[in-house]
Amino acid sequence: MNEIHAGVAGKAATVSARISPAGGLDILSRNEVARLRDASGSGMHALLRRCALAVLTSGSMSDDPRSMFEQYPHFDIQVLQQDRGIKIELTHAPAQAFVDGQIIRGINELLVAVVRDIVYVSTQLEQGGFDLDDTVGLTHAVFEILRNARILKPQIDPNLVVCWGGHSISRDEYEYTKQVGYQLGLRGMDICTGCGPGAMKGPMKGATIAHAKQRRRNNRYIGITEPGIIAAESPNPIVNQLVIMPDIEKRLEAFVRMGHGIIVFPGGVGTAEEILYLLGILLHPDNAGVPFPLIFTGPRQSAAYFEQIDRFLRLTLGEEVAQHYQIIVDDPAAVARAMVKGVDKVRNHRLDNKDAFFFNWALNIPFAFQVPFRPTHEAMRALAIHRERPRHELAADLRRAFSGIVAGNVKEEGVRAIEQHGPFDIDGEPDIMRSLDELLQAFVAQHRMKLPGGTAYEPCYRVRAA
């Protein structure tokens, strides 16, 4: 039973409650509970509080990482150890997470996922359970986090489609993502996204209708996020399996290792980062011949967006890069058919090579794509963006450039760095810099950097030519 006390704290209606975790939560040790309650630098409480508030405001349309705490300044969460298990105590929590005095079941389950992942990752890091010094160890860390979250399903044929795209998209683009999700759902595909709004919500919403029509049960709507981004992209209400990876690089590797194909909808710098991450991996010589369906798609109004992305990719990574993706405009059924065909190739390839369906062990992801990139002003200036480099290495640094802009836009640490030291400087080969500047200006003009209706976008970067 929930113990409820309603009220108003700060600027919004709040509820204080003591709840029993839903969805199953392993027993926590006294040490783990103590660290979850510890607000010092060595504890996990600040991270728990930030991620929990994001879950409790599921469906929020803000992309300001600080606005939630300004709205709920007195919010707190504590994990309490009792004889018969644990309780989660919420103080001044958002009232939208409750209905008639009861916490919404799905939000309760996502809260459990938050506690589970924070405890597991912190414990493994403290005990040296993850070897993070080489590519094999990093991949095993990603696998272990996903396995602990019970996300990996070994008895299912390949059917998991990862959908990438912006949280700030037009209504037409959002409706299109729902139509694509609907067509995928009719064909028995499950959906995995970054768990937020916009192009991350639409495919899941469309797929739920199609799955219901097909009387399909045990559907998976997987959201994969990380602590720096979850506050800006709270989980959408359809997510039924949430995983919080410790950093953006492990989040991206989880997408690529789990997914059997990827669809990219219109987006901004975060979407460009994801595209460059995957293409950089596929361009690596060791991955030649590994099938991985990748489709760029959007409504007719978005055709120019993908034309510009295509030009930028060809200029920076060479004409051959276009062999790794298809562009399908304004045809949701064609997108779904192409993806199903691509996933069939993945299935046959994995059968021939005796590879697992649920985790792509065979794909070589270089260390440069795995090691966490901290976008400081110095690190952004040091990026080597020149075409004489191997293409997969250039893609890695281009990915880092976009990652830095994402941080400056929506991650609390990045926003504070920009406020203190001014915009990031991005330097490199003149032709690439000109193309990059055109691409970023188009993102700004199309409101792809921030959610529409907010304050005018102030660039967190300066593009320079070496």
Short mmCIF file of C-alpha atoms in Angstrom, two decimals:
data_model
loop_
_atom_site.label_atom_id
_atom_site.label_comp_id
_atom_site.label_asym_id
_atom_site.label_seq_id
_atom_site.Cartn_x
_atom_site.Cartn_y
_atom_site.Cartn_z
CA MET A 1 0.00 0.00 0.00
CA ASN A 2 1.07 3.55 -0.70
CA GLU A 3 1.19 6.04 2.16
CA ILE A 4 0.07 9.29 0.52
CA HIS A 5 0.35 12.94 1.52
CA ALA A 6 -0.58 15.47 -1.17
CA GLY A 7 0.45 19.11 -1.27
CA VAL A 8 2.24 21.84 -3.17
CA ALA A 9 5.98 22.39 -2.96
CA GLY A 10 7.84 24.87 -5.12
CA LYS A 11 5.84 25.58 -8.28
CA ALA A 12 3.84 22.40 -8.84
CA ALA A 13 1.45 19.97 -7.14
CA THR A 14 3.31 17.24 -5.31
CA VAL A 15 2.70 13.97 -3.50
CA SER A 16 4.70 12.33 -0.72
CA ALA A 17 4.41 8.57 -0.57
CA ARG A 18 6.04 5.39 0.61
CA ILE A 19 5.63 2.74 -2.07
CA SER A 20 6.41 -0.92 -2.61
CA PRO A 21 8.54 -1.48 -5.72
CA ALA A 22 6.73 -3.12 -8.64
CA GLY A 23 8.24 -5.34 -11.30
CA GLY A 24 10.70 -7.11 -9.04
CA LEU A 25 13.76 -5.65 -7.36
CA ASP A 26 16.60 -7.79 -6.07
CA ILE A 27 17.39 -7.56 -2.39
CA LEU A 28 19.82 -4.75 -1.65
CA SER A 29 22.63 -4.98 0.86
CA ARG A 30 22.88 -2.53 3.73
CA ASN A 31 25.93 -1.01 2.06
CA GLU A 32 24.03 -0.44 -1.19
CA VAL A 33 21.11 1.18 0.62
CA ALA A 34 23.53 3.40 2.57
CA ARG A 35 25.20 4.56 -0.66
CA LEU A 36 21.84 5.29 -2.26
CA ARG A 37 21.08 7.54 0.72
CA ASP A 38 24.54 9.16 0.80
CA ALA A 39 24.40 12.69 -0.65
CA SER A 40 28.19 13.16 -0.59
CA GLY A 41 30.39 12.95 -3.65
CA SER A 42 31.06 9.27 -3.02
CA GLY A 43 27.39 8.35 -2.77
CA MET A 44 24.77 7.60 -5.39
CA HIS A 45 21.97 9.78 -4.05
CA ALA A 46 22.39 12.75 -6.39
CA LEU A 47 22.32 10.45 -9.43
CA LEU A 48 19.33 8.53 -8.03
CA ARG A 49 17.43 11.76 -7.37
CA ARG A 50 18.07 13.13 -10.87
CA CYS A 51 17.07 9.94 -12.69
CA ALA A 52 14.06 9.29 -10.45
CA LEU A 53 12.65 12.77 -11.04
CA ALA A 54 12.99 12.25 -14.80
CA VAL A 55 10.96 9.04 -14.53
CA LEU A 56 8.31 10.68 -12.32
CA THR A 57 7.86 13.45 -14.90
CA SER A 58 7.50 10.95 -17.74
CA GLY A 59 5.94 12.69 -20.72
CA SER A 60 7.39 16.10 -19.86
CA MET A 61 8.01 18.33 -22.89
CA SER A 62 10.92 20.29 -21.41
CA ASP A 63 14.48 19.74 -22.63
CA ASP A 64 16.10 21.96 -19.99
CA PRO A 65 18.07 19.69 -17.64
CA ARG A 66 17.60 22.13 -14.74
CA SER A 67 13.96 23.06 -15.19
CA MET A 68 12.64 19.94 -13.44
CA PHE A 69 14.49 20.70 -10.23
CA GLU A 70 13.40 24.33 -10.41
CA GLN A 71 9.81 23.07 -10.63
CA TYR A 72 10.26 20.45 -7.89
CA PRO A 73 13.04 21.89 -5.69
CA HIS A 74 12.05 19.91 -2.61
CA PHE A 75 11.77 16.53 -4.31
CA ASP A 76 13.67 13.71 -2.65
CA ILE A 77 13.80 9.92 -2.86
CA GLN A 78 15.06 7.45 -0.29
CA VAL A 79 15.39 3.69 -0.49
CA LEU A 80 14.47 2.16 2.87
CA GLN A 81 15.50 -1.29 4.02
CA GLN A 82 12.88 -3.26 5.92
CA ASP A 83 12.58 -6.82 7.16
CA ARG A 84 10.32 -7.86 4.28
CA GLY A 85 12.24 -6.07 1.54
CA ILE A 86 12.73 -2.47 0.51
CA LYS A 87 10.42 0.53 0.26
CA ILE A 88 10.86 3.63 -1.86
CA GLU A 89 10.03 6.85 -0.07
CA LEU A 90 9.15 9.82 -2.27
CA THR A 91 8.96 13.32 -0.83
CA HIS A 92 7.26 16.14 -2.79
CA ALA A 93 7.16 13.98 -5.93
CA PRO A 94 5.31 15.22 -9.06
CA ALA A 95 1.57 14.62 -8.60
CA GLN A 96 1.27 13.58 -12.28
CA ALA A 97 2.89 10.25 -11.35
CA PHE A 98 -0.14 9.30 -9.20
CA VAL A 99 -3.79 8.49 -9.91
CA ASP A 100 -6.31 8.50 -7.06
CA GLY A 101 -3.58 8.10 -4.49
CA GLN A 102 -1.77 5.27 -6.27
CA ILE A 103 1.48 5.58 -8.20
CA ILE A 104 1.06 4.61 -11.85
CA ARG A 105 2.23 1.02 -12.30
CA GLY A 106 4.48 1.75 -15.27
CA ILE A 107 6.22 4.62 -13.45
CA ASN A 108 6.75 2.37 -10.44
CA GLU A 109 8.44 -0.20 -12.69
CA LEU A 110 10.68 2.47 -14.25
CA LEU A 111 11.67 3.65 -10.76
CA VAL A 112 12.73 0.08 -10.00
CA ALA A 113 14.84 0.10 -13.19
CA VAL A 114 16.54 3.31 -12.05
CA VAL A 115 17.48 1.86 -8.65
CA ARG A 116 18.53 -1.46 -10.20
CA ASP A 117 20.88 0.04 -12.79
CA ILE A 118 22.44 2.67 -10.53
CA VAL A 119 23.17 0.09 -7.83
CA TYR A 120 24.48 -2.54 -10.24
CA VAL A 121 26.81 -0.27 -12.20
CA SER A 122 28.15 1.45 -9.10
CA THR A 123 28.76 -1.86 -7.32
CA GLN A 124 30.52 -3.42 -10.29
CA LEU A 125 32.74 -0.38 -10.78
CA GLU A 126 33.64 -0.30 -7.08
CA GLN A 127 34.46 -4.02 -7.01
CA GLY A 128 36.39 -3.96 -10.28
CA GLY A 129 33.77 -6.15 -11.93
CA PHE A 130 34.17 -4.28 -15.23
CA ASP A 131 37.46 -4.23 -17.14
CA LEU A 132 37.25 -0.86 -18.89
CA ASP A 133 40.78 -0.72 -20.28
CA ASP A 134 40.23 -2.52 -23.58
CA THR A 135 37.55 -3.11 -26.16
CA VAL A 136 36.71 -6.65 -25.01
CA GLY A 137 36.18 -5.55 -21.42
CA LEU A 138 34.02 -2.60 -22.43
CA THR A 139 31.79 -4.79 -24.58
CA HIS A 140 31.42 -7.26 -21.71
CA ALA A 141 30.43 -4.37 -19.42
CA VAL A 142 27.65 -3.42 -21.84
CA PHE A 143 26.53 -7.06 -22.00
CA GLU A 144 26.52 -7.48 -18.22
CA ILE A 145 24.46 -4.32 -17.65
CA LEU A 146 21.88 -5.45 -20.22
CA ARG A 147 21.80 -8.98 -18.83
CA ASN A 148 21.34 -7.71 -15.27
CA ALA A 149 18.41 -5.62 -16.54
CA ARG A 150 16.90 -8.80 -18.05
CA ILE A 151 16.66 -7.10 -21.43
CA LEU A 152 18.40 -9.84 -23.43
CA LYS A 153 15.93 -12.48 -24.69
CA PRO A 154 17.69 -15.57 -26.11
CA GLN A 155 14.64 -17.44 -27.38
CA ILE A 156 13.37 -14.77 -29.82
CA ASP A 157 14.08 -14.56 -33.54
CA PRO A 158 15.65 -11.23 -34.62
CA ASN A 159 12.89 -8.60 -34.55
CA LEU A 160 14.24 -5.62 -32.58
CA VAL A 161 14.29 -2.39 -34.59
CA VAL A 162 16.13 0.57 -33.08
CA CYS A 163 14.59 3.94 -33.97
CA TRP A 164 16.71 7.09 -33.74
CA GLY A 165 15.57 10.66 -34.30
CA GLY A 166 15.04 13.99 -32.65
CA HIS A 167 13.04 14.87 -29.56
CA SER A 168 12.32 18.23 -31.20
CA ILE A 169 10.47 17.44 -34.44
CA SER A 170 7.45 18.85 -36.26
CA ARG A 171 3.96 17.43 -35.88
CA ASP A 172 4.08 16.02 -39.43
CA GLU A 173 7.36 14.28 -38.67
CA TYR A 174 6.00 12.89 -35.40
CA GLU A 175 2.89 11.50 -37.12
CA TYR A 176 5.13 9.90 -39.72
CA THR A 177 7.17 8.12 -37.03
CA LYS A 178 3.90 6.67 -35.68
CA GLN A 179 2.96 5.40 -39.14
CA VAL A 180 6.34 3.68 -39.53
CA GLY A 181 6.01 2.16 -36.06
CA TYR A 182 2.53 0.93 -37.01
CA GLN A 183 3.84 -0.80 -40.13
CA LEU A 184 6.69 -2.36 -38.17
CA GLY A 185 4.27 -3.58 -35.50
CA LEU A 186 2.01 -5.22 -38.07
CA ARG A 187 5.04 -7.23 -39.17
CA GLY A 188 5.92 -8.40 -35.65
CA MET A 189 8.78 -6.01 -34.96
CA ASP A 190 9.58 -4.76 -31.44
CA ILE A 191 10.86 -1.23 -30.88
CA CYS A 192 13.90 0.17 -29.08
CA THR A 193 14.57 3.92 -28.81
CA GLY A 194 16.31 6.47 -26.63
CA CYS A 195 13.08 6.47 -24.57
CA GLY A 196 12.26 10.19 -24.85
CA PRO A 197 9.60 12.18 -26.75
CA GLY A 198 9.33 12.95 -30.48
CA ALA A 199 10.88 10.35 -32.77
CA MET A 200 11.55 8.14 -29.75
CA LYS A 201 7.90 8.04 -28.72
CA GLY A 202 6.16 7.95 -32.10
CA PRO A 203 7.36 4.52 -33.33
CA MET A 204 6.42 2.94 -30.00
CA LYS A 205 2.97 4.52 -30.10
CA GLY A 206 2.32 3.30 -33.63
CA ALA A 207 3.59 -0.18 -32.82
CA THR A 208 1.27 -0.53 -29.79
CA ILE A 209 -1.78 -0.17 -32.06
CA ALA A 210 -0.43 -2.64 -34.60
CA HIS A 211 0.52 -5.15 -31.92
CA ALA A 212 -2.99 -4.88 -30.45
CA LYS A 213 -4.53 -5.48 -33.88
CA GLN A 214 -2.36 -8.54 -34.38
CA ARG A 215 -3.24 -9.74 -30.84
CA ARG A 216 0.48 -9.88 -30.15
CA ARG A 217 1.55 -10.24 -26.51
CA ASN A 218 4.78 -9.69 -24.60
CA ASN A 219 5.74 -6.75 -26.79
CA ARG A 220 9.00 -4.96 -26.08
CA TYR A 221 9.24 -1.16 -26.03
CA ILE A 222 12.80 -0.73 -24.82
CA GLY A 223 14.23 2.63 -23.78
CA ILE A 224 18.00 3.00 -23.41
CA THR A 225 19.27 6.20 -21.81
CA GLU A 226 22.14 7.50 -19.67
CA PRO A 227 22.33 9.83 -16.66
CA GLY A 228 23.48 12.91 -18.57
CA ILE A 229 20.56 12.82 -20.99
CA ILE A 230 17.62 11.39 -19.02
CA ALA A 231 16.72 14.73 -17.41
CA ALA A 232 16.41 16.32 -20.84
CA GLU A 233 14.58 13.34 -22.36
CA SER A 234 12.33 11.83 -19.69
CA PRO A 235 11.04 8.35 -20.56
CA ASN A 236 7.88 8.41 -22.62
CA PRO A 237 4.87 6.55 -21.15
CA ILE A 238 5.04 3.61 -23.57
CA VAL A 239 8.50 2.38 -22.50
CA ASN A 240 8.04 -0.92 -20.66
CA GLN A 241 11.72 -1.82 -20.28
CA LEU A 242 14.18 0.89 -19.27
CA VAL A 243 17.96 0.63 -19.04
CA ILE A 244 20.25 3.38 -17.79
CA MET A 245 23.75 2.92 -19.19
CA PRO A 246 26.59 4.72 -17.40
CA ASP A 247 27.62 6.93 -20.35
CA ILE A 248 26.71 7.82 -23.92
CA GLU A 249 29.27 5.46 -25.48
CA LYS A 250 27.89 2.41 -23.69
CA ARG A 251 24.38 3.56 -24.57
CA LEU A 252 25.29 3.69 -28.26
CA GLU A 253 27.02 0.31 -28.11
CA ALA A 254 23.93 -1.18 -26.45
CA PHE A 255 21.77 0.06 -29.34
CA VAL A 256 24.10 -1.44 -31.94
CA ARG A 257 24.73 -4.75 -30.16
CA MET A 258 21.03 -5.36 -29.39
CA GLY A 259 19.35 -3.98 -32.50
CA HIS A 260 18.84 -6.06 -35.63
CA GLY A 261 18.34 -2.96 -37.76
CA ILE A 262 18.15 0.81 -37.29
CA ILE A 263 15.75 3.40 -38.66
CA VAL A 264 16.73 7.06 -38.50
CA PHE A 265 14.06 9.77 -38.49
CA PRO A 266 14.74 13.51 -38.75
CA GLY A 267 16.55 14.92 -35.77
CA GLY A 268 19.31 17.25 -34.70
CA VAL A 269 22.85 16.94 -33.40
CA GLY A 270 22.08 13.89 -31.24
CA THR A 271 20.76 12.05 -34.29
CA ALA A 272 23.82 13.09 -36.33
CA GLU A 273 26.00 11.75 -33.52
CA GLU A 274 24.21 8.39 -33.65
CA ILE A 275 24.50 8.19 -37.46
CA LEU A 276 28.24 8.87 -37.38
CA TYR A 277 28.75 6.36 -34.57
CA LEU A 278 27.12 3.53 -36.53
CA LEU A 279 28.63 4.43 -39.91
CA GLY A 280 32.08 4.71 -38.38
CA ILE A 281 31.71 1.14 -37.11
CA LEU A 282 30.33 -0.19 -40.40
CA LEU A 283 33.19 1.48 -42.30
CA HIS A 284 35.80 -0.37 -40.26
CA PRO A 285 37.50 -3.01 -42.47
CA ASP A 286 36.84 -5.75 -39.90
CA ASN A 287 33.07 -5.27 -40.33
CA ALA A 288 32.99 -5.63 -44.11
CA GLY A 289 30.25 -8.05 -45.09
CA VAL A 290 28.36 -7.86 -41.78
CA PRO A 291 24.70 -7.15 -42.64
CA PHE A 292 23.18 -4.25 -40.71
CA PRO A 293 20.08 -2.64 -42.24
CA LEU A 294 20.11 1.14 -41.84
CA ILE A 295 17.29 3.27 -43.25
CA PHE A 296 16.87 7.05 -43.21
CA THR A 297 13.23 8.07 -43.55
CA GLY A 298 10.78 10.89 -43.02
CA PRO A 299 7.73 12.53 -44.60
CA ARG A 300 7.96 14.36 -47.93
CA GLN A 301 8.51 17.67 -46.12
CA SER A 302 11.72 16.25 -44.61
CA ALA A 303 13.32 15.14 -47.89
CA ALA A 304 15.69 18.12 -47.86
CA TYR A 305 16.88 17.16 -44.37
CA PHE A 306 18.12 13.77 -45.53
CA GLU A 307 19.57 15.23 -48.72
CA GLN A 308 21.70 17.52 -46.57
CA ILE A 309 22.73 14.68 -44.24
CA ASP A 310 23.60 12.56 -47.29
CA ARG A 311 25.77 15.35 -48.77
CA PHE A 312 27.59 15.84 -45.48
CA LEU A 313 28.29 12.11 -45.09
CA ARG A 314 29.55 11.74 -48.68
CA LEU A 315 31.79 14.81 -48.36
CA THR A 316 33.36 13.75 -45.07
CA LEU A 317 33.47 9.95 -45.33
CA GLY A 318 33.53 9.38 -49.11
CA GLU A 319 30.95 8.28 -51.67
CA GLU A 320 31.25 4.66 -50.54
CA VAL A 321 29.55 5.49 -47.26
CA ALA A 322 26.18 5.59 -49.06
CA GLN A 323 26.39 1.82 -49.58
CA HIS A 324 25.61 1.38 -45.89
CA TYR A 325 22.20 3.09 -45.82
CA GLN A 326 18.95 3.53 -47.74
CA ILE A 327 16.92 6.72 -47.92
CA ILE A 328 13.16 6.11 -48.21
CA VAL A 329 10.91 9.19 -48.24
CA ASP A 330 7.21 9.29 -47.33
CA ASP A 331 6.48 5.54 -47.54
CA PRO A 332 6.06 3.87 -44.12
CA ALA A 333 5.10 0.48 -45.59
CA ALA A 334 8.19 0.45 -47.84
CA VAL A 335 10.35 1.25 -44.82
CA ALA A 336 8.88 -1.67 -42.86
CA ARG A 337 9.22 -4.09 -45.78
CA ALA A 338 12.85 -3.05 -46.34
CA MET A 339 13.61 -3.45 -42.65
CA VAL A 340 12.00 -6.91 -42.45
CA LYS A 341 14.05 -7.97 -45.49
CA GLY A 342 17.21 -6.61 -43.88
CA VAL A 343 16.49 -8.35 -40.57
CA ASP A 344 16.01 -11.64 -42.45
CA LYS A 345 19.56 -11.21 -43.83
CA VAL A 346 20.81 -10.58 -40.31
CA ARG A 347 19.09 -13.77 -39.10
CA ASN A 348 20.59 -15.89 -41.89
CA HIS A 349 24.06 -14.43 -41.36
CA ARG A 350 23.95 -15.13 -37.63
CA LEU A 351 22.74 -18.69 -38.23
CA ASP A 352 25.54 -19.29 -40.74
CA ASN A 353 28.14 -17.95 -38.32
CA LYS A 354 26.55 -19.42 -35.17
CA ASP A 355 26.20 -15.96 -33.64
CA ALA A 356 23.69 -15.04 -30.94
CA PHE A 357 20.44 -13.36 -32.00
CA PHE A 358 20.13 -11.28 -28.83
CA PHE A 359 23.60 -9.64 -28.77
CA ASN A 360 25.87 -8.91 -31.72
CA TRP A 361 29.20 -10.20 -30.47
CA ALA A 362 30.73 -10.39 -33.95
CA LEU A 363 30.63 -6.66 -34.74
CA ASN A 364 34.02 -5.03 -34.12
CA ILE A 365 33.56 -1.73 -32.26
CA PRO A 366 36.95 0.02 -32.00
CA PHE A 367 38.16 1.37 -28.67
CA ALA A 368 37.89 4.96 -29.97
CA PHE A 369 34.11 4.48 -30.21
CA GLN A 370 33.87 3.00 -26.71
CA VAL A 371 36.00 5.19 -24.48
CA PRO A 372 33.91 7.95 -22.87
CA PHE A 373 34.44 11.39 -24.36
CA ARG A 374 34.21 14.27 -21.90
CA PRO A 375 33.44 17.36 -24.00
CA THR A 376 35.59 20.03 -22.39
CA HIS A 377 36.62 23.14 -24.31
CA GLU A 378 40.14 21.72 -24.64
CA ALA A 379 38.91 18.32 -25.86
CA MET A 380 36.62 19.92 -28.46
CA ARG A 381 39.48 22.05 -29.83
CA ALA A 382 41.73 18.97 -30.04
CA LEU A 383 39.45 17.02 -32.44
CA ALA A 384 41.29 16.08 -35.66
CA ILE A 385 38.70 16.60 -38.40
CA HIS A 386 40.67 16.00 -41.59
CA ARG A 387 40.00 13.65 -44.52
CA GLU A 388 43.51 12.17 -44.71
CA ARG A 389 42.65 10.07 -41.66
CA PRO A 390 41.12 6.56 -41.98
CA ARG A 391 37.38 7.01 -42.46
CA HIS A 392 36.33 5.20 -39.30
CA GLU A 393 38.73 7.36 -37.24
CA LEU A 394 37.40 10.57 -38.82
CA ALA A 395 33.84 9.38 -38.10
CA ALA A 396 34.82 8.86 -34.45
CA ASP A 397 35.99 12.47 -34.08
CA LEU A 398 32.99 13.85 -35.98
CA ARG A 399 30.81 11.87 -33.59
CA ARG A 400 32.63 13.48 -30.67
CA ALA A 401 32.02 16.96 -32.14
CA PHE A 402 28.27 16.35 -32.26
CA SER A 403 28.41 14.75 -28.80
CA GLY A 404 29.93 17.95 -27.44
CA ILE A 405 27.16 20.05 -28.96
CA VAL A 406 24.54 17.73 -27.42
CA ALA A 407 26.23 18.24 -24.04
CA GLY A 408 26.29 22.00 -24.49
CA ASN A 409 22.62 21.99 -25.44
CA VAL A 410 20.98 19.72 -22.87
CA LYS A 411 23.39 18.12 -20.38
CA GLU A 412 23.72 19.97 -17.10
CA GLU A 413 27.51 19.71 -16.99
CA GLY A 414 27.83 20.94 -20.58
CA VAL A 415 25.36 23.80 -20.11
CA ARG A 416 27.32 25.02 -17.08
CA ALA A 417 30.63 24.79 -18.97
CA ILE A 418 29.24 26.95 -21.77
CA GLU A 419 27.91 29.48 -19.27
CA GLN A 420 31.32 29.72 -17.61
CA HIS A 421 33.70 29.60 -20.59
CA GLY A 422 31.65 30.45 -23.67
CA PRO A 423 30.96 28.30 -26.76
CA PHE A 424 33.00 25.27 -27.77
CA ASP A 425 35.41 25.84 -30.68
CA ILE A 426 35.30 23.17 -33.42
CA ASP A 427 38.25 23.34 -35.82
CA GLY A 428 39.18 21.30 -38.86
CA GLU A 429 39.51 21.02 -42.64
CA PRO A 430 37.83 24.05 -44.31
CA ASP A 431 35.52 22.08 -46.63
CA ILE A 432 34.27 19.93 -43.76
CA MET A 433 33.85 22.96 -41.50
CA ARG A 434 31.78 24.77 -44.12
CA SER A 435 29.56 21.74 -44.59
CA LEU A 436 29.29 21.25 -40.83
CA ASP A 437 28.36 24.90 -40.32
CA GLU A 438 25.63 24.68 -43.00
CA LEU A 439 24.24 21.54 -41.38
CA LEU A 440 24.17 23.07 -37.90
CA GLN A 441 22.59 26.30 -39.16
CA ALA A 442 19.87 24.25 -40.84
CA PHE A 443 19.24 22.42 -37.54
CA VAL A 444 18.85 25.78 -35.77
CA ALA A 445 16.55 27.19 -38.47
CA GLN A 446 14.37 24.07 -38.32
CA HIS A 447 14.16 24.23 -34.49
CA ARG A 448 15.96 20.89 -34.13
CA MET A 449 18.25 22.09 -31.35
CA LYS A 450 15.54 22.89 -28.78
CA LEU A 451 11.87 22.13 -28.37
CA PRO A 452 9.66 24.62 -30.27
CA GLY A 453 8.07 27.33 -28.14
CA GLY A 454 11.04 27.81 -25.84
CA THR A 455 13.54 30.65 -25.76
CA ALA A 456 15.58 31.44 -28.87
CA TYR A 457 18.46 29.03 -29.39
CA GLU A 458 21.89 30.32 -28.42
CA PRO A 459 24.62 28.24 -30.15
CA CYS A 460 26.96 26.47 -27.74
CA TYR A 461 29.65 26.16 -30.44
CA ARG A 462 31.77 28.10 -32.94
CA VAL A 463 32.81 26.41 -36.17
CA ARG A 464 36.29 27.42 -37.35
CA ALA A 465 38.44 26.36 -40.32
CA ALA A 466 42.04 25.26 -39.76
#
